[in-house]
């Protein structure tokens, strides 16, 4: 039996950097000339408002940001044919709950300003990791802004600017290279949270997933000059290791996996303009896949949600890292197709419906089981999952179905809770996209697809392209968002995922039909019909109900940046340093690409930053301490192996003034020593005072 360490990691090839970088040899000029692709990587900060911003994912009204555990990032990969550079795509993986259509439109508009017509809706693929630990309020549709008190322009701007920057940086980084691809199985990072619905599927489909999970982990490696310089991994598991009780911004398990490979293994400094290595951990068909292995919020494999975030992230990293040397060369074209589909009224041919008859999708409605939530993220106790378990809404729905047999044929047995489509609360004209990277095909759609639903989509696309279904991946959470997508059989169970399949029982067959169309066009080398205009979508979501910051003021007798709680004078590795500062509201300036905190070590040349608020070892917490005053508490959990020496904590922020401008400030703790308690070196702290400085920005 294979041994594991305390984090559940399988043994890796010796030395993480050797695994990452592959051979260190430099190919000859003739070998370099044979590199078939142009490859570029870019990474940028997309962290939104760190305080009092409703969070996106759990739909809990009281879950509002109160600081940062790790910053959110966008990771972009530009890939073009070297001999035909106009054949290019950009794959972007964003630490966010979803990608909404208005975000994508704004990114395309800004890319047009900076790169001309290089990227369009056809060759720019934006996907979200689906972290539930990020700020929300960046949709233009009402449903997704209800629990965030409306539209949050600060968070929207951070996402759009960061995604745009990541793509531009990837373009600037383009150079000749090769692609490699590998697959393996990862069986200890997910569990099926909707087993009753899964069991309704035909035996032939269930046989494909003997553990009721999709264990496939797929790695695409970007290689230049014989070195792996970037990777994209696809694996189906929700980014919900952090529970609804968490209020700190984080990329969750997929964000940690990327951070670990980039920063802890490869030594990437996010403050540098060129990171040297970029690792993205993307979603696939993960609707019914949970990382909470005990099927309770924040549980499995331990009862510590932050430990679980790290463990599940480590497991995804370890499985991906083991594939680097096993990856085989990728050959073939870069290609792409895109279209839109009106999911509220798509006629589906009988060849896709399973019963041989034509059916039609329906205007979006949410079922009562949607309000019940999933096993690892339950809703109010008076709602229950499953058809027939919500009598009040069941009675109403039966009356509606009697009055409209057409509605019954499209939405039954859903117990209708909210007709969000007729209310104009969600989009109904949705983007679909098919991207080819050599032998790999990505079927991108704006929904959360179950593993059997993903299997059917992959098989549909593969048949039209004449390839193996293993060469087709579902890229969920892509380009917009419209809830879940189950098989018709799973839909009939009406658990959470079925109740959130808004466009009715025939939604998956509709997508199969439309992706078959894109795949047929790609196989024939023909353009695809653009579909209906997304401008037909309602736009009522940019209502802002929460006022912005009015004023920041320090407590009487204090200045911004003053230290309220100093560190001890001596610490060991493994202990936590905690410092509190007089602060201001972080929404005045999200410090995108910067930090609210610095951990610094004294060296011969001065103070050197060793960690900031993007690191796993740090936590930045903000809280109000009065009507206009606030406190920032910074924690640094000293990692094992931290060099001994003198350290300090720096806090930086921006305060809003009564006359409308902002003032930048910083505060610095006294110095403290990291090392063994027996260290009797001279202590310079005796004469060291805390400092605060102020710099105005208008």
XYZ file of C-alpha atoms in Angstrom:
698
model
C 0.000 0.000 0.000
C 1.272 3.460 -0.895
C 2.176 5.566 2.131
C 0.960 9.110 2.672
C 2.090 11.969 4.862
C -0.030 13.966 7.323
C -1.540 15.979 4.484
C -2.568 12.872 2.575
C -0.026 13.501 -0.166
C 1.289 10.623 -2.233
C 5.077 10.437 -2.558
C 6.327 12.698 -5.332
C 9.379 12.410 -7.470
C 12.354 13.621 -5.494
C 12.597 17.404 -5.283
C 9.581 19.453 -6.325
C 11.603 21.765 -8.528
C 13.016 18.861 -10.502
C 9.479 17.571 -11.047
C 8.318 21.003 -12.079
C 11.115 21.996 -14.396
C 11.848 18.690 -16.062
C 15.143 18.471 -17.823
C 17.461 21.421 -17.420
C 19.122 20.904 -20.770
C 18.752 23.531 -23.453
C 17.685 22.246 -26.884
C 19.717 23.036 -29.952
C 18.730 25.775 -32.376
C 17.334 23.162 -34.778
C 15.203 21.655 -32.006
C 13.995 25.109 -31.013
C 12.897 25.784 -34.595
C 10.673 22.716 -34.469
C 8.601 24.024 -31.579
C 5.120 24.106 -33.125
C 3.402 26.624 -30.870
C 3.745 30.107 -29.436
C 3.077 29.994 -25.708
C 2.583 32.787 -23.189
C 1.594 32.982 -19.544
C 0.241 35.787 -17.432
C -0.960 36.172 -13.873
C -2.687 39.117 -12.211
C -4.441 39.991 -8.971
C -8.263 40.087 -9.107
C -8.967 40.479 -5.370
C -12.123 42.485 -4.769
C -13.454 44.349 -1.775
C -12.025 42.849 1.389
C -14.607 44.181 3.854
C -18.401 44.226 4.128
C -18.879 42.807 0.628
C -21.374 39.939 0.419
C -19.667 36.726 -0.628
C -20.574 34.689 -3.700
C -21.497 31.015 -3.599
C -23.387 30.043 -0.464
C -26.091 32.723 -0.837
C -25.904 33.492 2.878
C -26.936 37.102 3.475
C -24.756 37.537 6.563
C -21.588 36.155 4.969
C -19.621 39.326 4.234
C -15.905 39.729 3.671
C -13.811 40.639 6.693
C -10.297 40.338 5.335
C -7.962 38.197 3.256
C -6.443 34.784 3.782
C -5.084 34.530 0.239
C -5.482 36.875 -2.698
C -7.492 35.855 -5.744
C -5.704 35.687 -9.074
C -6.389 35.275 -12.790
C -4.041 32.962 -14.668
C -3.970 33.268 -18.453
C -2.371 31.103 -21.130
C -2.051 32.342 -24.712
C -1.538 29.543 -27.232
C -1.026 30.056 -30.987
C 0.208 28.062 -33.938
C 3.736 29.183 -34.672
C 3.287 29.007 -38.436
C -0.161 30.619 -38.305
C -0.221 32.899 -35.238
C -3.719 34.139 -36.065
C -4.890 30.710 -34.955
C -4.795 31.421 -31.259
C -6.757 31.064 -28.065
C -6.444 32.410 -24.555
C -7.428 30.149 -21.668
C -8.034 32.058 -18.435
C -8.687 30.464 -15.035
C -9.946 32.921 -12.427
C -10.151 32.514 -8.647
C -13.797 33.578 -8.587
C -17.198 32.103 -7.882
C -18.391 32.501 -11.446
C -17.736 34.365 -14.666
C -20.709 36.574 -15.460
C -21.526 37.812 -18.947
C -20.993 41.465 -18.118
C -17.494 40.683 -16.811
C -16.646 38.915 -20.045
C -18.026 41.778 -22.137
C -15.996 44.339 -20.178
C -12.825 42.246 -20.508
C -13.315 41.915 -24.272
C -13.856 45.674 -24.574
C -10.634 46.437 -22.710
C -8.675 43.827 -24.626
C -9.910 45.451 -27.820
C -8.465 48.762 -26.641
C -5.097 47.188 -25.816
C -4.729 44.372 -28.360
C -7.073 45.291 -31.209
C -9.186 42.452 -32.601
C -6.875 39.684 -31.401
C -9.443 38.244 -29.007
C -13.144 37.758 -29.550
C -15.968 35.798 -27.957
C -14.807 32.814 -29.996
C -11.166 32.498 -28.897
C -11.178 33.929 -25.349
C -12.223 31.305 -22.796
C -12.847 32.625 -19.282
C -13.475 30.051 -16.560
C -13.917 30.309 -12.798
C -12.551 27.980 -10.120
C -15.871 28.454 -8.300
C -14.383 29.454 -4.963
C -17.139 30.281 -2.468
C -14.692 32.411 -0.493
C -14.661 35.469 -2.740
C -16.633 38.713 -2.786
C -19.702 38.800 -5.031
C -21.857 41.529 -6.513
C -20.225 41.528 -9.954
C -23.186 40.243 -11.971
C -25.573 42.301 -14.043
C -28.493 40.051 -13.118
C -30.537 40.454 -9.986
C -30.542 36.870 -8.703
C -26.800 36.776 -8.175
C -26.663 40.148 -6.413
C -29.489 39.597 -3.935
C -27.264 38.421 -1.082
C -24.551 41.011 -1.799
C -26.848 44.015 -1.329
C -26.695 44.731 -5.025
C -23.927 45.469 -7.462
C -20.419 46.022 -6.026
C -18.457 48.179 -8.482
C -15.156 47.824 -6.629
C -15.184 44.044 -6.894
C -16.374 44.162 -10.521
C -13.502 46.511 -11.431
C -10.876 44.335 -9.719
C -12.028 41.280 -11.649
C -12.221 42.987 -15.026
C -8.894 44.796 -14.650
C -7.084 41.736 -13.337
C -8.391 39.353 -15.996
C -7.491 41.867 -18.702
C -3.990 42.306 -17.303
C -3.438 38.539 -17.167
C -4.296 38.133 -20.866
C -2.138 41.073 -21.926
C 0.770 39.682 -19.925
C 0.318 36.282 -21.547
C 0.422 37.961 -24.960
C 3.587 39.855 -24.039
C 5.138 36.570 -22.893
C 4.602 34.642 -26.145
C 7.575 32.553 -27.260
C 8.086 29.282 -29.164
C 7.311 26.150 -27.225
C 5.674 22.757 -27.014
C 2.600 21.353 -25.336
C 2.318 18.077 -23.465
C -0.744 16.304 -22.112
C -1.314 13.610 -19.491
C -4.167 12.073 -17.514
C -4.435 10.068 -14.310
C -6.919 9.230 -11.571
C -7.312 11.117 -8.280
C -9.717 9.351 -5.944
C -9.316 11.061 -2.556
C -10.256 14.676 -3.316
C -13.969 14.410 -4.091
C -17.185 12.670 -3.113
C -20.598 12.562 -4.777
C -22.914 14.801 -2.782
C -26.007 13.863 -4.824
C -25.815 10.097 -4.812
C -29.590 9.506 -5.031
C -29.753 11.482 -8.271
C -26.643 9.778 -9.650
C -28.178 6.348 -9.035
C -31.145 7.227 -11.296
C -28.867 7.186 -14.350
C -28.628 4.118 -16.615
C -26.243 1.386 -15.546
C -24.085 1.972 -18.622
C -23.420 5.559 -17.532
C -22.880 4.693 -13.880
C -20.434 1.970 -14.858
C -18.137 4.700 -16.165
C -17.856 6.079 -12.594
C -17.548 3.060 -10.267
C -16.937 5.281 -7.226
C -19.708 7.708 -8.210
C -16.998 10.328 -8.786
C -15.105 11.535 -11.826
C -11.490 10.825 -10.796
C -9.869 12.083 -13.995
C -7.158 14.670 -13.501
C -5.859 16.127 -16.775
C -2.681 18.161 -17.122
C -1.674 20.397 -20.036
C 1.996 21.410 -19.795
C 3.517 24.448 -21.495
C 7.171 23.802 -22.255
C 9.804 26.226 -23.522
C 13.514 25.547 -24.019
C 13.085 22.136 -22.455
C 11.471 23.450 -19.264
C 7.909 23.360 -18.040
C 6.927 27.013 -17.636
C 3.199 26.622 -17.064
C 0.483 24.056 -16.448
C -3.308 23.884 -16.572
C -4.974 21.123 -14.577
C -8.633 20.107 -14.844
C -10.237 18.139 -12.026
C -13.862 17.962 -10.900
C -14.376 19.023 -7.296
C -16.102 22.028 -5.788
C -13.967 24.814 -4.333
C -15.956 24.663 -1.109
C -13.515 23.342 1.483
C -14.114 26.620 3.309
C -17.569 26.682 4.881
C -20.316 29.333 4.906
C -18.919 30.492 8.258
C -15.725 31.721 6.643
C -15.527 35.440 5.819
C -11.927 35.682 4.591
C -11.135 35.938 0.878
C -9.483 32.808 -0.488
C -9.103 30.818 -3.689
C -10.094 27.768 -1.608
C -8.571 24.380 -2.476
C -7.897 25.130 -6.150
C -6.408 28.510 -5.296
C -4.151 26.847 -2.739
C -3.064 24.163 -5.239
C -1.988 26.873 -7.675
C -0.300 28.919 -4.941
C 1.551 25.880 -3.603
C 2.991 24.939 -6.985
C 3.860 28.500 -7.924
C 5.104 29.961 -4.652
C 6.040 27.154 -2.275
C 7.491 24.747 -4.847
C 8.695 27.093 -7.612
C 9.540 30.202 -5.618
C 7.352 32.564 -7.643
C 7.254 36.137 -6.338
C 3.865 37.588 -7.290
C 5.244 41.101 -6.924
C 7.564 40.523 -9.879
C 6.187 41.391 -13.358
C 7.220 38.009 -14.830
C 6.438 35.076 -12.523
C 8.514 32.492 -14.398
C 5.944 29.743 -13.804
C 2.130 29.745 -13.759
C -0.089 26.896 -12.537
C -3.872 26.974 -12.926
C -6.301 24.475 -11.412
C -9.526 24.604 -13.385
C -12.980 23.085 -12.974
C -14.665 20.479 -15.093
C -18.050 18.726 -14.640
C -18.138 19.227 -10.863
C -21.829 19.889 -10.091
C -22.174 16.863 -7.835
C -18.531 16.635 -6.746
C -17.699 17.914 -3.248
C -14.304 18.187 -1.501
C -16.064 17.793 1.868
C -15.451 14.087 2.141
C -17.804 13.661 5.110
C -20.571 15.596 3.315
C -20.889 18.279 5.972
C -19.699 21.875 5.637
C -15.985 22.206 6.296
C -15.420 18.503 7.033
C -13.274 15.798 5.535
C -10.657 14.688 5.851
C -10.464 16.711 9.132
C -12.813 18.986 11.063
C -10.637 22.053 10.368
C -11.851 23.819 7.231
C -8.543 25.620 6.623
C -6.583 22.394 7.029
C -8.996 20.740 4.588
C -8.491 23.535 2.069
C -4.783 22.868 2.152
C -5.071 19.072 2.116
C -7.507 18.901 -0.824
C -5.394 21.472 -2.647
C -2.229 19.479 -1.939
C -3.839 16.335 -3.285
C -4.784 18.058 -6.539
C -1.266 19.470 -6.825
C 0.424 16.145 -6.067
C -1.612 14.265 -8.661
C -0.891 16.945 -11.263
C 2.815 17.216 -10.473
C 3.272 13.479 -10.926
C 2.001 13.852 -14.498
C 4.671 16.317 -15.662
C 7.176 13.679 -16.768
C 4.459 11.345 -18.048
C 2.963 13.950 -20.367
C 3.141 13.131 -24.056
C 3.631 15.679 -26.857
C 0.564 17.430 -28.228
C 0.165 17.801 -31.968
C -2.472 19.475 -34.068
C -4.224 22.697 -34.762
C -5.534 25.493 -32.625
C -9.181 26.093 -33.421
C -12.320 27.513 -31.851
C -16.044 27.962 -32.367
C -18.601 29.918 -30.353
C -22.297 30.587 -30.446
C -25.175 31.573 -28.210
C -28.265 29.588 -27.266
C -31.618 30.809 -26.010
C -32.020 28.264 -23.257
C -35.523 29.482 -22.458
C -36.932 28.211 -25.765
C -34.664 25.713 -27.513
C -36.341 22.943 -29.486
C -34.425 19.709 -28.975
C -34.464 17.035 -31.625
C -35.590 13.575 -30.545
C -32.151 12.147 -31.333
C -30.834 13.916 -28.240
C -33.732 13.599 -25.778
C -33.499 9.881 -25.081
C -37.171 9.148 -25.747
C -37.084 9.834 -29.498
C -39.473 12.790 -29.230
C -38.881 16.505 -29.680
C -38.958 18.579 -26.514
C -38.408 22.238 -25.648
C -36.568 23.997 -22.862
C -38.380 26.502 -20.665
C -38.073 29.926 -19.073
C -35.904 29.669 -15.983
C -37.451 28.654 -12.688
C -35.866 27.657 -9.386
C -37.260 24.682 -7.498
C -37.928 24.520 -3.781
C -35.102 21.991 -3.459
C -32.736 24.712 -4.645
C -33.519 26.586 -1.434
C -32.746 23.420 0.570
C -29.137 23.633 -0.532
C -26.710 20.744 -0.947
C -25.498 18.315 1.699
C -22.282 20.281 2.262
C -23.986 23.685 2.093
C -27.528 23.338 3.448
C -30.177 26.019 3.260
C -33.063 26.764 5.646
C -34.338 23.695 7.476
C -37.937 24.197 6.301
C -36.884 23.335 2.719
C -35.984 19.773 1.766
C -34.263 18.173 -1.199
C -36.239 15.767 -3.348
C -39.437 15.802 -5.391
C -42.586 15.833 -3.260
C -40.857 17.012 -0.079
C -42.059 20.623 -0.094
C -45.884 20.392 0.144
C -46.696 24.103 -0.074
C -44.765 24.662 -3.298
C -45.811 21.243 -4.552
C -49.478 22.248 -4.287
C -48.844 25.479 -6.184
C -46.813 23.676 -8.852
C -49.458 20.998 -9.427
C -52.003 23.738 -10.016
C -49.671 25.434 -12.481
C -49.004 22.150 -14.278
C -52.728 21.412 -14.562
C -53.256 24.846 -16.074
C -50.314 24.459 -18.451
C -49.507 20.970 -19.774
C -46.696 22.640 -21.742
C -45.079 23.860 -18.514
C -45.497 20.394 -16.988
C -43.768 18.729 -19.928
C -40.785 21.041 -19.519
C -40.394 21.606 -15.780
C -42.160 18.787 -13.885
C -41.566 17.294 -11.344
C -39.946 20.516 -10.091
C -41.794 22.204 -7.235
C -41.515 25.775 -8.457
C -40.159 28.289 -5.971
C -39.305 31.332 -8.112
C -39.912 32.043 -11.819
C -36.590 33.876 -12.131
C -36.697 33.822 -15.935
C -40.006 35.671 -16.392
C -38.890 38.009 -13.575
C -35.795 38.933 -15.627
C -33.436 37.930 -12.836
C -31.155 35.624 -14.863
C -29.790 35.532 -18.422
C -31.414 33.201 -20.912
C -29.245 33.786 -24.010
C -26.081 31.946 -23.029
C -22.670 31.403 -24.644
C -21.275 28.023 -25.650
C -17.755 27.524 -26.934
C -15.608 24.742 -28.332
C -11.841 25.215 -28.159
C -9.280 22.920 -29.719
C -5.672 22.731 -28.507
C -4.103 19.977 -30.560
C -5.819 16.724 -29.535
C -7.524 18.354 -26.559
C -11.026 19.785 -26.946
C -12.713 21.994 -24.335
C -16.508 22.194 -24.361
C -17.129 25.388 -22.420
C -20.535 26.302 -21.060
C -21.861 28.594 -18.328
C -23.310 25.968 -16.014
C -22.314 23.471 -13.337
C -22.540 20.052 -14.998
C -22.908 16.727 -13.206
C -20.373 14.020 -13.974
C -22.833 11.922 -16.002
C -24.056 15.069 -17.757
C -20.437 15.858 -18.577
C -19.898 12.331 -19.885
C -22.841 12.673 -22.279
C -21.642 16.046 -23.518
C -18.137 14.691 -24.077
C -19.431 11.690 -25.990
C -21.642 13.895 -28.163
C -18.755 16.180 -29.092
C -16.325 13.306 -29.593
C -18.663 11.510 -32.034
C -18.943 14.596 -34.235
C -15.193 15.212 -34.152
C -14.197 11.588 -34.652
C -12.069 11.482 -31.513
C -12.039 9.620 -28.227
C -14.230 11.081 -25.440
C -11.111 11.150 -23.251
C -9.843 13.924 -25.533
C -12.851 16.113 -24.693
C -13.152 17.978 -21.403
C -16.107 19.917 -20.089
C -15.049 23.393 -18.982
C -17.811 24.506 -16.653
C -18.354 27.956 -15.111
C -17.300 29.462 -18.431
C -18.073 32.881 -19.924
C -21.342 33.419 -17.999
C -23.401 31.651 -15.332
C -26.865 30.098 -15.194
C -26.906 27.509 -12.425
C -26.712 23.725 -12.621
C -27.085 21.147 -15.378
C -28.206 17.593 -14.614
C -29.243 14.642 -16.752
C -33.014 14.250 -17.208
C -32.884 11.234 -14.888
C -31.068 13.221 -12.184
C -33.481 16.085 -12.722
C -36.390 13.821 -11.770
C -34.853 13.294 -8.318
C -35.122 17.064 -7.719
C -32.309 17.254 -5.239
C -30.484 20.572 -4.980
C -28.773 20.253 -8.363
C -32.025 19.368 -10.147
C -33.896 22.205 -8.467
C -31.175 24.554 -9.712
C -31.371 23.243 -13.292
C -33.388 26.280 -14.227
C -34.364 25.719 -17.860
C -36.092 22.415 -17.212
C -35.729 18.699 -17.745
C -34.440 18.949 -21.314
C -31.566 21.361 -20.628
C -28.752 18.842 -21.036
C -30.115 17.431 -24.329
C -30.384 21.021 -25.575
C -26.696 21.592 -24.851
C -25.815 18.261 -26.462
C -27.630 19.350 -29.607
C -25.935 22.748 -29.735
C -22.454 21.382 -29.029
C -23.004 18.778 -31.735
C -23.589 21.694 -34.084
C -20.329 23.424 -33.049
C -18.370 20.180 -33.279
C -19.755 19.410 -36.732
C -18.767 22.894 -37.903
C -15.274 22.470 -36.504
C -14.867 19.055 -38.109
C -15.978 20.477 -41.476
C -13.873 23.623 -41.147
C -16.997 25.745 -41.397
C -17.942 28.806 -39.302
C -20.704 28.440 -36.737
C -23.904 30.442 -36.689
C -23.597 33.147 -34.014
C -26.989 32.462 -32.440
C -29.352 34.987 -30.839
C -28.031 38.273 -29.531
C -27.020 38.276 -25.850
C -28.393 41.816 -25.791
C -31.782 40.145 -25.391
C -30.808 39.298 -21.817
C -32.408 41.502 -19.142
C -30.079 43.913 -17.376
C -31.457 44.963 -14.015
C -28.704 43.798 -11.715
C -26.508 46.878 -11.482
C -28.594 48.372 -8.716
C -26.367 49.272 -5.787
C -28.115 49.062 -2.419
C -25.045 49.330 -0.184
C -23.454 52.781 0.142
C -19.725 53.178 -0.225
C -17.297 54.266 2.474
C -18.266 57.681 3.817
C -15.425 58.524 6.195
C -12.531 56.953 8.091
C -11.373 58.409 11.389
C -8.925 57.013 13.935
C -9.895 56.826 17.617
C -9.185 59.898 19.722
C -5.489 60.300 20.378
C -4.514 57.806 17.696
C -3.231 57.964 14.115
C -3.784 55.603 11.212
C -1.130 52.915 11.385
C -0.616 53.065 15.142
C 0.052 49.687 16.705
C -2.628 48.626 19.168
C -1.111 45.233 19.940
C 2.617 44.604 19.621
C 4.225 41.222 18.939
C 6.159 39.371 21.594
C 9.904 39.702 21.438
C 10.652 36.061 20.677
C 8.953 33.331 18.601
C 9.671 29.859 17.337
C 8.716 28.388 13.962
C 5.178 27.035 14.178
C 3.961 29.826 16.467
C 1.703 32.706 15.387
C 2.617 36.384 15.503
C -0.407 38.641 15.941
C -0.313 42.446 15.577
C -3.246 44.896 15.620
C -3.201 48.327 13.963
C -5.434 51.392 13.807
C -6.749 51.052 10.290
C -9.250 52.271 7.685
C -11.753 50.639 5.377
C -9.953 48.404 2.820
C -12.575 49.081 0.153
C -11.050 52.537 -0.354
C -8.289 50.790 -2.290
C -8.187 46.996 -2.802
C -4.422 47.309 -3.393
C -4.665 45.078 -6.434
C -1.182 43.805 -7.215
C -0.066 45.064 -3.813
C -0.742 44.067 -0.204
C -2.328 45.211 3.043
C 0.500 43.608 4.986
C 4.184 42.783 4.727
C 6.239 40.381 6.803
C 9.833 41.566 6.615
C 13.173 40.111 7.720
C 16.209 42.238 8.440
C 19.173 41.486 6.230
C 22.567 43.096 5.665
C 21.070 45.258 2.909
C 17.930 46.304 4.811
C 14.443 44.962 5.308
C 13.390 42.226 2.878
C 9.736 41.180 2.420
C 9.246 37.435 2.937
C 5.421 37.231 2.949
C 2.349 39.338 2.257
C -1.432 38.924 2.229
C -1.245 36.538 -0.707
C 0.611 33.929 1.344
C -0.911 30.953 3.118
C 0.990 31.793 6.301
C -0.681 35.200 6.766
C -4.146 36.454 7.635
C -5.437 40.018 7.376
C -8.643 40.602 9.371
C -10.583 43.855 9.404
C -13.319 44.924 11.802
C -15.098 48.088 12.772
C -14.141 49.552 16.145
C -16.477 52.533 15.989
C -18.691 54.443 13.586
C -15.774 55.492 11.400
C -12.795 53.759 12.994
C -11.524 50.256 12.350
C -8.874 47.777 13.375
C -6.693 45.518 11.231
C -5.320 42.391 12.891
C -2.474 40.714 11.051
C -1.430 37.171 11.866
C 1.683 35.417 10.616
C 1.925 31.691 11.308
C 5.675 31.187 11.161
C 6.355 28.328 8.703
C 8.651 25.491 9.678
C 12.110 26.131 8.305
C 11.844 29.914 8.611
C 15.391 31.311 9.034
C 16.180 32.775 12.407
C 16.614 36.519 12.670
C 14.837 39.790 13.260
C 11.406 40.359 11.732
C 8.652 42.968 11.711
C 5.062 43.345 10.499
C 4.011 46.250 8.281
C 0.391 47.267 7.663
C -0.608 49.554 4.786
C -3.958 51.069 3.950
C -5.907 54.043 2.644
C -8.294 56.224 4.640
C -11.154 58.265 3.247
C -11.186 61.890 4.326
C -14.141 64.140 5.050
C -13.314 66.334 2.057
C -13.394 63.411 -0.374
C -9.783 62.451 -0.924
C -7.910 59.492 0.508
C -4.764 59.332 2.560
C -2.363 56.410 2.342
C -0.780 55.292 5.575
C 1.474 52.609 6.944
C 2.322 51.277 10.350
C 5.189 49.105 11.528
C 5.367 46.825 14.540
C 8.370 46.600 16.773
C 10.949 44.032 15.772
C 10.819 40.478 17.045
C 13.164 37.555 16.832
C 12.444 34.180 15.291
C 14.690 31.475 16.655
C 15.198 29.110 19.557
C 14.259 30.462 22.972
C 17.820 29.855 24.186
C 19.186 32.368 21.694
C 20.882 35.015 23.837
C 21.947 37.344 21.041
C 21.843 41.069 21.865
C 18.254 42.280 21.716
C 17.939 45.513 19.661
C 14.235 45.741 20.474
C 14.787 47.638 23.702
C 15.300 50.906 21.852
C 12.861 50.146 19.025
C 9.572 52.063 18.837
C 6.603 51.450 16.567
C 6.311 53.829 13.646
C 3.480 55.182 11.515
C 3.721 57.220 8.319
C 1.154 59.003 6.144
C 1.233 59.762 2.425
C -1.585 61.556 0.617
C -3.109 60.345 -2.644
C -5.690 62.436 -4.471
